[in-house]
């Protein structure tokens, strides 16, 4: 038989010939302290026995995961085979954003943890801004349907049973707007002035004042109420994108000492807080990487997380800087699903591939693939699955960095979708290339759904700046894209999807595709070249909003839904 389709692909697989006619039980499990890889294993299937050798229980767990995949592919009459397997990275992580309106239900989180374990992921972060039920801070989370302490403890136990470290990820510097909008915390903001993001969105004050001792006091309260519910001794303080740093109350200090030094001093204060309580600090490295002269001042007992979500991100030079300073680091690509509705396939693969290759070259401790929810978290959870699976393959076996959409599809069909739909989903994900401007961490069709007709001139200017061309959004090209989407809608509707949540997976993908088609139709109307009337667009938008609400509540909690759906009003106002 051909080599089995395994996800992640093993390091070494040798078919020895013949068929093991009956595999009713494991004949031998040997824990060997001299086995060369901590999480590795040797799985041997012969006509007379099935045996596993590993150094640790984790290795045995992963051997069983491989055996289950073999049985899924060929049934209980297994090939005679020897699989020698081990991970190329000690940390193989996924980060899920649960703070951009969408907080997953417990059944959804349990299902995702089972899927991650089957893919040999061993590190899970849940990114929080305001979505934990902090006893001392109820105003912040009251309407957010947050995770409770009991739920965290349940998830932590499930993760430990599946050899996954569940790590708290709580922002402690930027992205604190959900706190600072309340009078109790507003005095901790660097400035109360609003700002506009690079994408043209209004932004509330979001950054804690690093010069105010009360900021660290607030973080101490947050830490003491969150960290004890995790068995992990790691804590990601995030500390990314402090947009207002250098403004307002920090203007003078930044002018005197420099932005990098002010940032570093606050980061070191966070480090003292975290380590004094027996934890290891992780932090996003997007600010400190711009001050390489300061990186040697970082303590060596923290971990820097270098993130970048486009194929163009320079993981290699950033990794070289951290390695040269002997600062431990992870590299953090993305699933390419947020602001896109469906993951941008080739960008996702290239982004993860470059992180893995740079990580192997420069000695990264791990790969942490992120899944964000910017702009209302409109993408369904299933949009993340191709990126999660690709990352699992590549960070277990770096040779898998050669994966393409064509070679990934059968792995997804066998181990995720249990059908024949993956090629159509990956093709849908690559439609971002048809409408140009591929390097904006978004799909232009999805982006058009949250921009009003009045903004079209500004939208067009930004599109040109991002590398788009007139032909990309020409009426002829947009109509061709709509035709492609409709063809894929038919194929996905007719495909087999036998996963336990298969019909929900299919419904989510069909909805995402329909949203993208609506985005193309909006772009046509913006250019006074509509293929349907304004009234028809209004009616279709109402149907899409209803479907968004229904599908959201299948996997996510009610809190945050109203805020997310409020973004539908931008397009609806154009249709009145």
PDB file of N, CA and C in Angstrom, residues 35-124:
ATOM      1  N   UNK A  35      15.255   6.475  25.758  1.00  0.00           N
ATOM      2  CA  UNK A  35      14.730   6.804  24.428  1.00  0.00           C
ATOM      3  C   UNK A  35      15.146   8.231  24.083  1.00  0.00           C
ATOM      4  N   UNK A  36      15.608   8.483  22.861  1.00  0.00           N
ATOM      5  CA  UNK A  36      16.293   9.742  22.565  1.00  0.00           C
ATOM      6  C   UNK A  36      15.425  10.995  22.524  1.00  0.00           C
ATOM      7  N   UNK A  37      14.100  10.869  22.416  1.00  0.00           N
ATOM      8  CA  UNK A  37      13.257  12.053  22.269  1.00  0.00           C
ATOM      9  C   UNK A  37      12.176  12.059  23.350  1.00  0.00           C
ATOM     10  N   UNK A  38      12.059  13.177  24.069  1.00  0.00           N
ATOM     11  CA  UNK A  38      11.154  13.232  25.212  1.00  0.00           C
ATOM     12  C   UNK A  38       9.712  12.937  24.827  1.00  0.00           C
ATOM     13  N   UNK A  39       9.262  13.459  23.693  1.00  0.00           N
ATOM     14  CA  UNK A  39       7.883  13.228  23.261  1.00  0.00           C
ATOM     15  C   UNK A  39       7.808  12.294  22.058  1.00  0.00           C
ATOM     16  N   UNK A  40       8.914  11.661  21.739  1.00  0.00           N
ATOM     17  CA  UNK A  40       8.943  10.760  20.602  1.00  0.00           C
ATOM     18  C   UNK A  40       8.466   9.362  20.957  1.00  0.00           C
ATOM     19  N   UNK A  41       8.354   8.529  19.953  1.00  0.00           N
ATOM     20  CA  UNK A  41       7.894   7.156  20.150  1.00  0.00           C
ATOM     21  C   UNK A  41       8.305   6.315  18.955  1.00  0.00           C
ATOM     22  N   UNK A  42       8.327   5.015  19.162  1.00  0.00           N
ATOM     23  CA  UNK A  42       8.425   4.051  18.065  1.00  0.00           C
ATOM     24  C   UNK A  42       7.179   3.166  18.134  1.00  0.00           C
ATOM     25  N   UNK A  43       6.438   3.159  17.044  1.00  0.00           N
ATOM     26  CA  UNK A  43       5.240   2.322  16.919  1.00  0.00           C
ATOM     27  C   UNK A  43       5.553   1.217  15.922  1.00  0.00           C
ATOM     28  N   UNK A  44       5.479  -0.024  16.387  1.00  0.00           N
ATOM     29  CA  UNK A  44       5.784  -1.175  15.528  1.00  0.00           C
ATOM     30  C   UNK A  44       4.530  -2.034  15.398  1.00  0.00           C
ATOM     31  N   UNK A  45       4.118  -2.262  14.174  1.00  0.00           N
ATOM     32  CA  UNK A  45       2.980  -3.140  13.891  1.00  0.00           C
ATOM     33  C   UNK A  45       3.501  -4.309  13.061  1.00  0.00           C
ATOM     34  N   UNK A  46       3.414  -5.490  13.639  1.00  0.00           N
ATOM     35  CA  UNK A  46       3.852  -6.706  12.951  1.00  0.00           C
ATOM     36  C   UNK A  46       2.662  -7.665  12.877  1.00  0.00           C
ATOM     37  N   UNK A  47       2.788  -8.771  12.152  1.00  0.00           N
ATOM     38  CA  UNK A  47       1.658  -9.712  12.083  1.00  0.00           C
ATOM     39  C   UNK A  47       1.253 -10.287  13.429  1.00  0.00           C
ATOM     40  N   UNK A  48       2.175 -10.262  14.385  1.00  0.00           N
ATOM     41  CA  UNK A  48       1.866 -10.904  15.662  1.00  0.00           C
ATOM     42  C   UNK A  48       1.657  -9.938  16.821  1.00  0.00           C
ATOM     43  N   UNK A  49       2.051  -8.666  16.667  1.00  0.00           N
ATOM     44  CA  UNK A  49       1.983  -7.774  17.826  1.00  0.00           C
ATOM     45  C   UNK A  49       1.995  -6.314  17.393  1.00  0.00           C
ATOM     46  N   UNK A  50       1.499  -5.471  18.272  1.00  0.00           N
ATOM     47  CA  UNK A  50       1.605  -4.021  18.149  1.00  0.00           C
ATOM     48  C   UNK A  50       2.311  -3.531  19.401  1.00  0.00           C
ATOM     49  N   UNK A  51       3.406  -2.809  19.234  1.00  0.00           N
ATOM     50  CA  UNK A  51       4.165  -2.365  20.400  1.00  0.00           C
ATOM     51  C   UNK A  51       4.524  -0.890  20.276  1.00  0.00           C
ATOM     52  N   UNK A  52       4.698  -0.273  21.439  1.00  0.00           N
ATOM     53  CA  UNK A  52       5.062   1.136  21.529  1.00  0.00           C
ATOM     54  C   UNK A  52       6.233   1.266  22.484  1.00  0.00           C
ATOM     55  N   UNK A  53       7.239   2.019  22.058  1.00  0.00           N
ATOM     56  CA  UNK A  53       8.358   2.361  22.934  1.00  0.00           C
ATOM     57  C   UNK A  53       8.463   3.882  22.983  1.00  0.00           C
ATOM     58  N   UNK A  54       8.603   4.424  24.176  1.00  0.00           N
ATOM     59  CA  UNK A  54       8.696   5.871  24.348  1.00  0.00           C
ATOM     60  C   UNK A  54       9.379   6.166  25.670  1.00  0.00           C
ATOM     61  N   UNK A  55       9.854   7.393  25.829  1.00  0.00           N
ATOM     62  CA  UNK A  55      10.464   7.781  27.098  1.00  0.00           C
ATOM     63  C   UNK A  55       9.411   8.235  28.105  1.00  0.00           C
ATOM     64  N   UNK A  56       8.348   8.872  27.625  1.00  0.00           N
ATOM     65  CA  UNK A  56       7.376   9.497  28.515  1.00  0.00           C
ATOM     66  C   UNK A  56       5.961   9.066  28.161  1.00  0.00           C
ATOM     67  N   UNK A  57       5.049   9.369  29.059  1.00  0.00           N
ATOM     68  CA  UNK A  57       3.641   9.106  28.786  1.00  0.00           C
ATOM     69  C   UNK A  57       3.151   9.920  27.586  1.00  0.00           C
ATOM     70  N   UNK A  58       3.705  11.110  27.398  1.00  0.00           N
ATOM     71  CA  UNK A  58       3.324  11.907  26.241  1.00  0.00           C
ATOM     72  C   UNK A  58       3.672  11.178  24.946  1.00  0.00           C
ATOM     73  N   UNK A  59       4.846  10.561  24.900  1.00  0.00           N
ATOM     74  CA  UNK A  59       5.221   9.796  23.714  1.00  0.00           C
ATOM     75  C   UNK A  59       4.258   8.661  23.436  1.00  0.00           C
ATOM     76  N   UNK A  60       3.842   7.961  24.491  1.00  0.00           N
ATOM     77  CA  UNK A  60       2.857   6.893  24.325  1.00  0.00           C
ATOM     78  C   UNK A  60       1.535   7.468  23.801  1.00  0.00           C
ATOM     79  N   UNK A  61       1.131   8.603  24.348  1.00  0.00           N
ATOM     80  CA  UNK A  61      -0.104   9.260  23.910  1.00  0.00           C
ATOM     81  C   UNK A  61      -0.054   9.561  22.420  1.00  0.00           C
ATOM     82  N   UNK A  62       1.083  10.080  21.948  1.00  0.00           N
ATOM     83  CA  UNK A  62       1.196  10.419  20.534  1.00  0.00           C
ATOM     84  C   UNK A  62       1.255   9.171  19.652  1.00  0.00           C
ATOM     85  N   UNK A  63       1.818   8.093  20.172  1.00  0.00           N
ATOM     86  CA  UNK A  63       1.802   6.836  19.422  1.00  0.00           C
ATOM     87  C   UNK A  63       0.367   6.352  19.225  1.00  0.00           C
ATOM     88  N   UNK A  64      -0.430   6.454  20.278  1.00  0.00           N
ATOM     89  CA  UNK A  64      -1.841   6.070  20.166  1.00  0.00           C
ATOM     90  C   UNK A  64      -2.568   6.976  19.173  1.00  0.00           C
ATOM     91  N   UNK A  65      -2.236   8.262  19.169  1.00  0.00           N
ATOM     92  CA  UNK A  65      -2.860   9.179  18.215  1.00  0.00           C
ATOM     93  C   UNK A  65      -2.562   8.741  16.780  1.00  0.00           C
ATOM     94  N   UNK A  66      -1.318   8.330  16.541  1.00  0.00           N
ATOM     95  CA  UNK A  66      -0.949   7.843  15.216  1.00  0.00           C
ATOM     96  C   UNK A  66      -1.685   6.551  14.885  1.00  0.00           C
ATOM     97  N   UNK A  67      -1.782   5.656  15.841  1.00  0.00           N
ATOM     98  CA  UNK A  67      -2.477   4.394  15.606  1.00  0.00           C
ATOM     99  C   UNK A  67      -3.943   4.639  15.252  1.00  0.00           C
ATOM    100  N   UNK A  68      -4.586   5.575  15.954  1.00  0.00           N
ATOM    101  CA  UNK A  68      -5.979   5.886  15.641  1.00  0.00           C
ATOM    102  C   UNK A  68      -6.120   6.429  14.225  1.00  0.00           C
ATOM    103  N   UNK A  69      -5.145   7.235  13.800  1.00  0.00           N
ATOM    104  CA  UNK A  69      -5.197   7.759  12.435  1.00  0.00           C
ATOM    105  C   UNK A  69      -5.033   6.640  11.414  1.00  0.00           C
ATOM    106  N   UNK A  70      -4.149   5.701  11.703  1.00  0.00           N
ATOM    107  CA  UNK A  70      -3.995   4.556  10.792  1.00  0.00           C
ATOM    108  C   UNK A  70      -5.299   3.773  10.667  1.00  0.00           C
ATOM    109  N   UNK A  71      -5.934   3.515  11.808  1.00  0.00           N
ATOM    110  CA  UNK A  71      -7.190   2.762  11.784  1.00  0.00           C
ATOM    111  C   UNK A  71      -8.257   3.532  11.015  1.00  0.00           C
ATOM    112  N   UNK A  72      -8.277   4.853  11.179  1.00  0.00           N
ATOM    113  CA  UNK A  72      -9.263   5.665  10.456  1.00  0.00           C
ATOM    114  C   UNK A  72      -9.082   5.524   8.946  1.00  0.00           C
ATOM    115  N   UNK A  73      -7.821   5.406   8.495  1.00  0.00           N
ATOM    116  CA  UNK A  73      -7.564   5.354   7.059  1.00  0.00           C
ATOM    117  C   UNK A  73      -7.805   3.974   6.466  1.00  0.00           C
ATOM    118  N   UNK A  74      -7.356   2.921   7.148  1.00  0.00           N
ATOM    119  CA  UNK A  74      -7.363   1.598   6.497  1.00  0.00           C
ATOM    120  C   UNK A  74      -8.191   0.573   7.251  1.00  0.00           C
ATOM    121  N   UNK A  75      -8.792   0.946   8.372  1.00  0.00           N
ATOM    122  CA  UNK A  75      -9.535  -0.038   9.146  1.00  0.00           C
ATOM    123  C   UNK A  75      -8.613  -0.809  10.081  1.00  0.00           C
ATOM    124  N   UNK A  76      -9.116  -1.921  10.628  1.00  0.00           N
ATOM    125  CA  UNK A  76      -8.356  -2.653  11.642  1.00  0.00           C
ATOM    126  C   UNK A  76      -7.335  -3.608  11.053  1.00  0.00           C
ATOM    127  N   UNK A  77      -7.383  -3.827   9.741  1.00  0.00           N
ATOM    128  CA  UNK A  77      -6.340  -4.631   9.085  1.00  0.00           C
ATOM    129  C   UNK A  77      -5.200  -3.693   8.691  1.00  0.00           C
ATOM    130  N   UNK A  78      -4.307  -3.487   9.605  1.00  0.00           N
ATOM    131  CA  UNK A  78      -3.273  -2.469   9.446  1.00  0.00           C
ATOM    132  C   UNK A  78      -2.071  -3.000   8.693  1.00  0.00           C
ATOM    133  N   UNK A  79      -1.339  -2.134   8.032  1.00  0.00           N
ATOM    134  CA  UNK A  79      -0.099  -2.561   7.384  1.00  0.00           C
ATOM    135  C   UNK A  79       0.976  -2.843   8.418  1.00  0.00           C
ATOM    136  N   UNK A  80       1.868  -3.737   8.090  1.00  0.00           N
ATOM    137  CA  UNK A  80       3.050  -3.923   8.937  1.00  0.00           C
ATOM    138  C   UNK A  80       3.969  -2.729   8.719  1.00  0.00           C
ATOM    139  N   UNK A  81       4.290  -2.050   9.800  1.00  0.00           N
ATOM    140  CA  UNK A  81       4.990  -0.785   9.668  1.00  0.00           C
ATOM    141  C   UNK A  81       5.786  -0.511  10.936  1.00  0.00           C
ATOM    142  N   UNK A  82       6.878   0.227  10.774  1.00  0.00           N
ATOM    143  CA  UNK A  82       7.631   0.768  11.902  1.00  0.00           C
ATOM    144  C   UNK A  82       7.655   2.289  11.729  1.00  0.00           C
ATOM    145  N   UNK A  83       7.143   2.988  12.722  1.00  0.00           N
ATOM    146  CA  UNK A  83       7.125   4.453  12.712  1.00  0.00           C
ATOM    147  C   UNK A  83       7.996   4.951  13.848  1.00  0.00           C
ATOM    148  N   UNK A  84       9.042   5.668  13.497  1.00  0.00           N
ATOM    149  CA  UNK A  84       9.908   6.329  14.475  1.00  0.00           C
ATOM    150  C   UNK A  84       9.638   7.830  14.357  1.00  0.00           C
ATOM    151  N   UNK A  85       9.162   8.430  15.431  1.00  0.00           N
ATOM    152  CA  UNK A  85       8.600   9.767  15.300  1.00  0.00           C
ATOM    153  C   UNK A  85       8.930  10.613  16.521  1.00  0.00           C
ATOM    154  N   UNK A  86       9.099  11.912  16.275  1.00  0.00           N
ATOM    155  CA  UNK A  86       9.398  12.862  17.352  1.00  0.00           C
ATOM    156  C   UNK A  86       9.136  14.273  16.826  1.00  0.00           C
ATOM    157  N   UNK A  87       8.905  15.233  17.713  1.00  0.00           N
ATOM    158  CA  UNK A  87       8.642  16.602  17.263  1.00  0.00           C
ATOM    159  C   UNK A  87       9.916  17.395  17.030  1.00  0.00           C
ATOM    160  N   UNK A  88       9.863  18.272  16.043  1.00  0.00           N
ATOM    161  CA  UNK A  88      10.997  19.156  15.793  1.00  0.00           C
ATOM    162  C   UNK A  88      11.009  20.370  16.715  1.00  0.00           C
ATOM    163  N   UNK A  89       9.865  20.720  17.296  1.00  0.00           N
ATOM    164  CA  UNK A  89       9.795  21.827  18.245  1.00  0.00           C
ATOM    165  C   UNK A  89       9.217  21.324  19.559  1.00  0.00           C
ATOM    166  N   UNK A  90       9.838  21.669  20.681  1.00  0.00           N
ATOM    167  CA  UNK A  90       9.277  21.224  21.962  1.00  0.00           C
ATOM    168  C   UNK A  90       7.923  21.851  22.273  1.00  0.00           C
ATOM    169  N   UNK A  91       7.685  23.065  21.789  1.00  0.00           N
ATOM    170  CA  UNK A  91       6.401  23.732  22.020  1.00  0.00           C
ATOM    171  C   UNK A  91       5.697  23.904  20.683  1.00  0.00           C
ATOM    172  N   UNK A  92       4.490  23.353  20.600  1.00  0.00           N
ATOM    173  CA  UNK A  92       3.696  23.409  19.368  1.00  0.00           C
ATOM    174  C   UNK A  92       2.332  23.961  19.769  1.00  0.00           C
ATOM    175  N   UNK A  93       2.173  25.274  19.587  1.00  0.00           N
ATOM    176  CA  UNK A  93       1.056  25.947  20.221  1.00  0.00           C
ATOM    177  C   UNK A  93       0.043  26.561  19.283  1.00  0.00           C
ATOM    178  N   UNK A  94      -1.162  26.748  19.828  1.00  0.00           N
ATOM    179  CA  UNK A  94      -2.237  27.476  19.178  1.00  0.00           C
ATOM    180  C   UNK A  94      -2.748  28.514  20.173  1.00  0.00           C
ATOM    181  N   UNK A  95      -3.007  29.719  19.687  1.00  0.00           N
ATOM    182  CA  UNK A  95      -3.629  30.751  20.511  1.00  0.00           C
ATOM    183  C   UNK A  95      -4.990  31.097  19.936  1.00  0.00           C
ATOM    184  N   UNK A  96      -6.023  31.040  20.762  1.00  0.00           N
ATOM    185  CA  UNK A  96      -7.378  31.390  20.360  1.00  0.00           C
ATOM    186  C   UNK A  96      -7.778  32.710  21.013  1.00  0.00           C
ATOM    187  N   UNK A  97      -8.230  33.647  20.207  1.00  0.00           N
ATOM    188  CA  UNK A  97      -8.710  34.939  20.691  1.00  0.00           C
ATOM    189  C   UNK A  97     -10.149  34.764  21.173  1.00  0.00           C
ATOM    190  N   UNK A  98     -10.405  35.016  22.464  1.00  0.00           N
ATOM    191  CA  UNK A  98     -11.770  34.934  22.979  1.00  0.00           C
ATOM    192  C   UNK A  98     -12.236  36.300  23.488  1.00  0.00           C
ATOM    193  N   UNK A  99     -11.634  37.385  22.997  1.00  0.00           N
ATOM    194  CA  UNK A  99     -11.965  38.710  23.507  1.00  0.00           C
ATOM    195  C   UNK A  99     -12.507  39.669  22.463  1.00  0.00           C
ATOM    196  N   UNK A 100     -12.436  39.335  21.200  1.00  0.00           N
ATOM    197  CA  UNK A 100     -12.970  40.231  20.171  1.00  0.00           C
ATOM    198  C   UNK A 100     -14.414  39.823  19.901  1.00  0.00           C
ATOM    199  N   UNK A 101     -15.222  39.955  20.942  1.00  0.00           N
ATOM    200  CA  UNK A 101     -16.666  39.707  20.916  1.00  0.00           C
ATOM    201  C   UNK A 101     -17.039  38.242  21.048  1.00  0.00           C
ATOM    202  N   UNK A 102     -16.307  37.319  20.423  1.00  0.00           N
ATOM    203  CA  UNK A 102     -16.723  35.924  20.382  1.00  0.00           C
ATOM    204  C   UNK A 102     -16.046  35.127  21.512  1.00  0.00           C
ATOM    205  N   UNK A 103     -16.854  34.652  22.461  1.00  0.00           N
ATOM    206  CA  UNK A 103     -16.365  33.774  23.518  1.00  0.00           C
ATOM    207  C   UNK A 103     -16.936  32.379  23.254  1.00  0.00           C
ATOM    208  N   UNK A 104     -16.106  31.372  23.025  1.00  0.00           N
ATOM    209  CA  UNK A 104     -16.616  30.040  22.681  1.00  0.00           C
ATOM    210  C   UNK A 104     -17.401  29.405  23.825  1.00  0.00           C
ATOM    211  N   UNK A 105     -18.338  28.554  23.459  1.00  0.00           N
ATOM    212  CA  UNK A 105     -19.031  27.748  24.450  1.00  0.00           C
ATOM    213  C   UNK A 105     -18.092  26.653  24.954  1.00  0.00           C
ATOM    214  N   UNK A 106     -18.431  26.057  26.060  1.00  0.00           N
ATOM    215  CA  UNK A 106     -17.619  24.959  26.582  1.00  0.00           C
ATOM    216  C   UNK A 106     -17.613  23.753  25.632  1.00  0.00           C
ATOM    217  N   UNK A 107     -18.751  23.340  25.045  1.00  0.00           N
ATOM    218  CA  UNK A 107     -18.669  22.221  24.086  1.00  0.00           C
ATOM    219  C   UNK A 107     -17.724  22.508  22.927  1.00  0.00           C
ATOM    220  N   UNK A 108     -17.721  23.747  22.437  1.00  0.00           N
ATOM    221  CA  UNK A 108     -16.815  24.082  21.343  1.00  0.00           C
ATOM    222  C   UNK A 108     -15.363  23.966  21.798  1.00  0.00           C
ATOM    223  N   UNK A 109     -15.043  24.474  22.999  1.00  0.00           N
ATOM    224  CA  UNK A 109     -13.672  24.403  23.497  1.00  0.00           C
ATOM    225  C   UNK A 109     -13.248  22.954  23.742  1.00  0.00           C
ATOM    226  N   UNK A 110     -14.157  22.142  24.270  1.00  0.00           N
ATOM    227  CA  UNK A 110     -13.819  20.721  24.468  1.00  0.00           C
ATOM    228  C   UNK A 110     -13.504  20.053  23.132  1.00  0.00           C
ATOM    229  N   UNK A 111     -14.319  20.315  22.116  1.00  0.00           N
ATOM    230  CA  UNK A 111     -14.086  19.715  20.800  1.00  0.00           C
ATOM    231  C   UNK A 111     -12.757  20.174  20.226  1.00  0.00           C
ATOM    232  N   UNK A 112     -12.458  21.462  20.376  1.00  0.00           N
ATOM    233  CA  UNK A 112     -11.196  21.976  19.820  1.00  0.00           C
ATOM    234  C   UNK A 112     -10.001  21.354  20.541  1.00  0.00           C
ATOM    235  N   UNK A 113     -10.095  21.202  21.853  1.00  0.00           N
ATOM    236  CA  UNK A 113      -8.990  20.583  22.598  1.00  0.00           C
ATOM    237  C   UNK A 113      -8.770  19.151  22.124  1.00  0.00           C
ATOM    238  N   UNK A 114      -9.838  18.396  21.902  1.00  0.00           N
ATOM    239  CA  UNK A 114      -9.696  17.037  21.378  1.00  0.00           C
ATOM    240  C   UNK A 114      -9.017  17.045  20.014  1.00  0.00           C
ATOM    241  N   UNK A 115      -9.397  17.998  19.163  1.00  0.00           N
ATOM    242  CA  UNK A 115      -8.773  18.076  17.833  1.00  0.00           C
ATOM    243  C   UNK A 115      -7.298  18.450  17.936  1.00  0.00           C
ATOM    244  N   UNK A 116      -6.981  19.398  18.803  1.00  0.00           N
ATOM    245  CA  UNK A 116      -5.582  19.793  18.963  1.00  0.00           C
ATOM    246  C   UNK A 116      -4.745  18.618  19.463  1.00  0.00           C
ATOM    247  N   UNK A 117      -5.267  17.876  20.419  1.00  0.00           N
ATOM    248  CA  UNK A 117      -4.523  16.734  20.945  1.00  0.00           C
ATOM    249  C   UNK A 117      -4.284  15.693  19.860  1.00  0.00           C
ATOM    250  N   UNK A 118      -5.288  15.433  19.030  1.00  0.00           N
ATOM    251  CA  UNK A 118      -5.131  14.464  17.949  1.00  0.00           C
ATOM    252  C   UNK A 118      -4.067  14.895  16.954  1.00  0.00           C
ATOM    253  N   UNK A 119      -3.826  16.215  16.864  1.00  0.00           N
ATOM    254  CA  UNK A 119      -2.813  16.758  15.958  1.00  0.00           C
ATOM    255  C   UNK A 119      -1.465  16.951  16.649  1.00  0.00           C
ATOM    256  N   UNK A 120      -1.365  16.482  17.895  1.00  0.00           N
ATOM    257  CA  UNK A 120      -0.113  16.534  18.658  1.00  0.00           C
ATOM    258  C   UNK A 120       0.301  17.959  19.036  1.00  0.00           C
ATOM    259  N   UNK A 121      -0.668  18.860  19.124  1.00  0.00           N
ATOM    260  CA  UNK A 121      -0.439  20.192  19.692  1.00  0.00           C
ATOM    261  C   UNK A 121      -0.314  20.039  21.208  1.00  0.00           C
ATOM    262  N   UNK A 122       0.658  20.731  21.808  1.00  0.00           N
ATOM    263  CA  UNK A 122       0.870  20.558  23.251  1.00  0.00           C
ATOM    264  C   UNK A 122       0.831  21.859  24.052  1.00  0.00           C
ATOM    265  N   UNK A 123       0.341  22.943  23.429  1.00  0.00           N
ATOM    266  CA  UNK A 123       0.341  24.250  24.101  1.00  0.00           C
ATOM    267  C   UNK A 123      -0.854  25.026  23.560  1.00  0.00           C
ATOM    268  N   UNK A 124      -1.721  25.498  24.444  1.00  0.00           N
ATOM    269  CA  UNK A 124      -2.897  26.265  24.043  1.00  0.00           C
ATOM    270  C   UNK A 124      -2.983  27.518  24.891  1.00  0.00           C
TER     271      UNK A 124
END
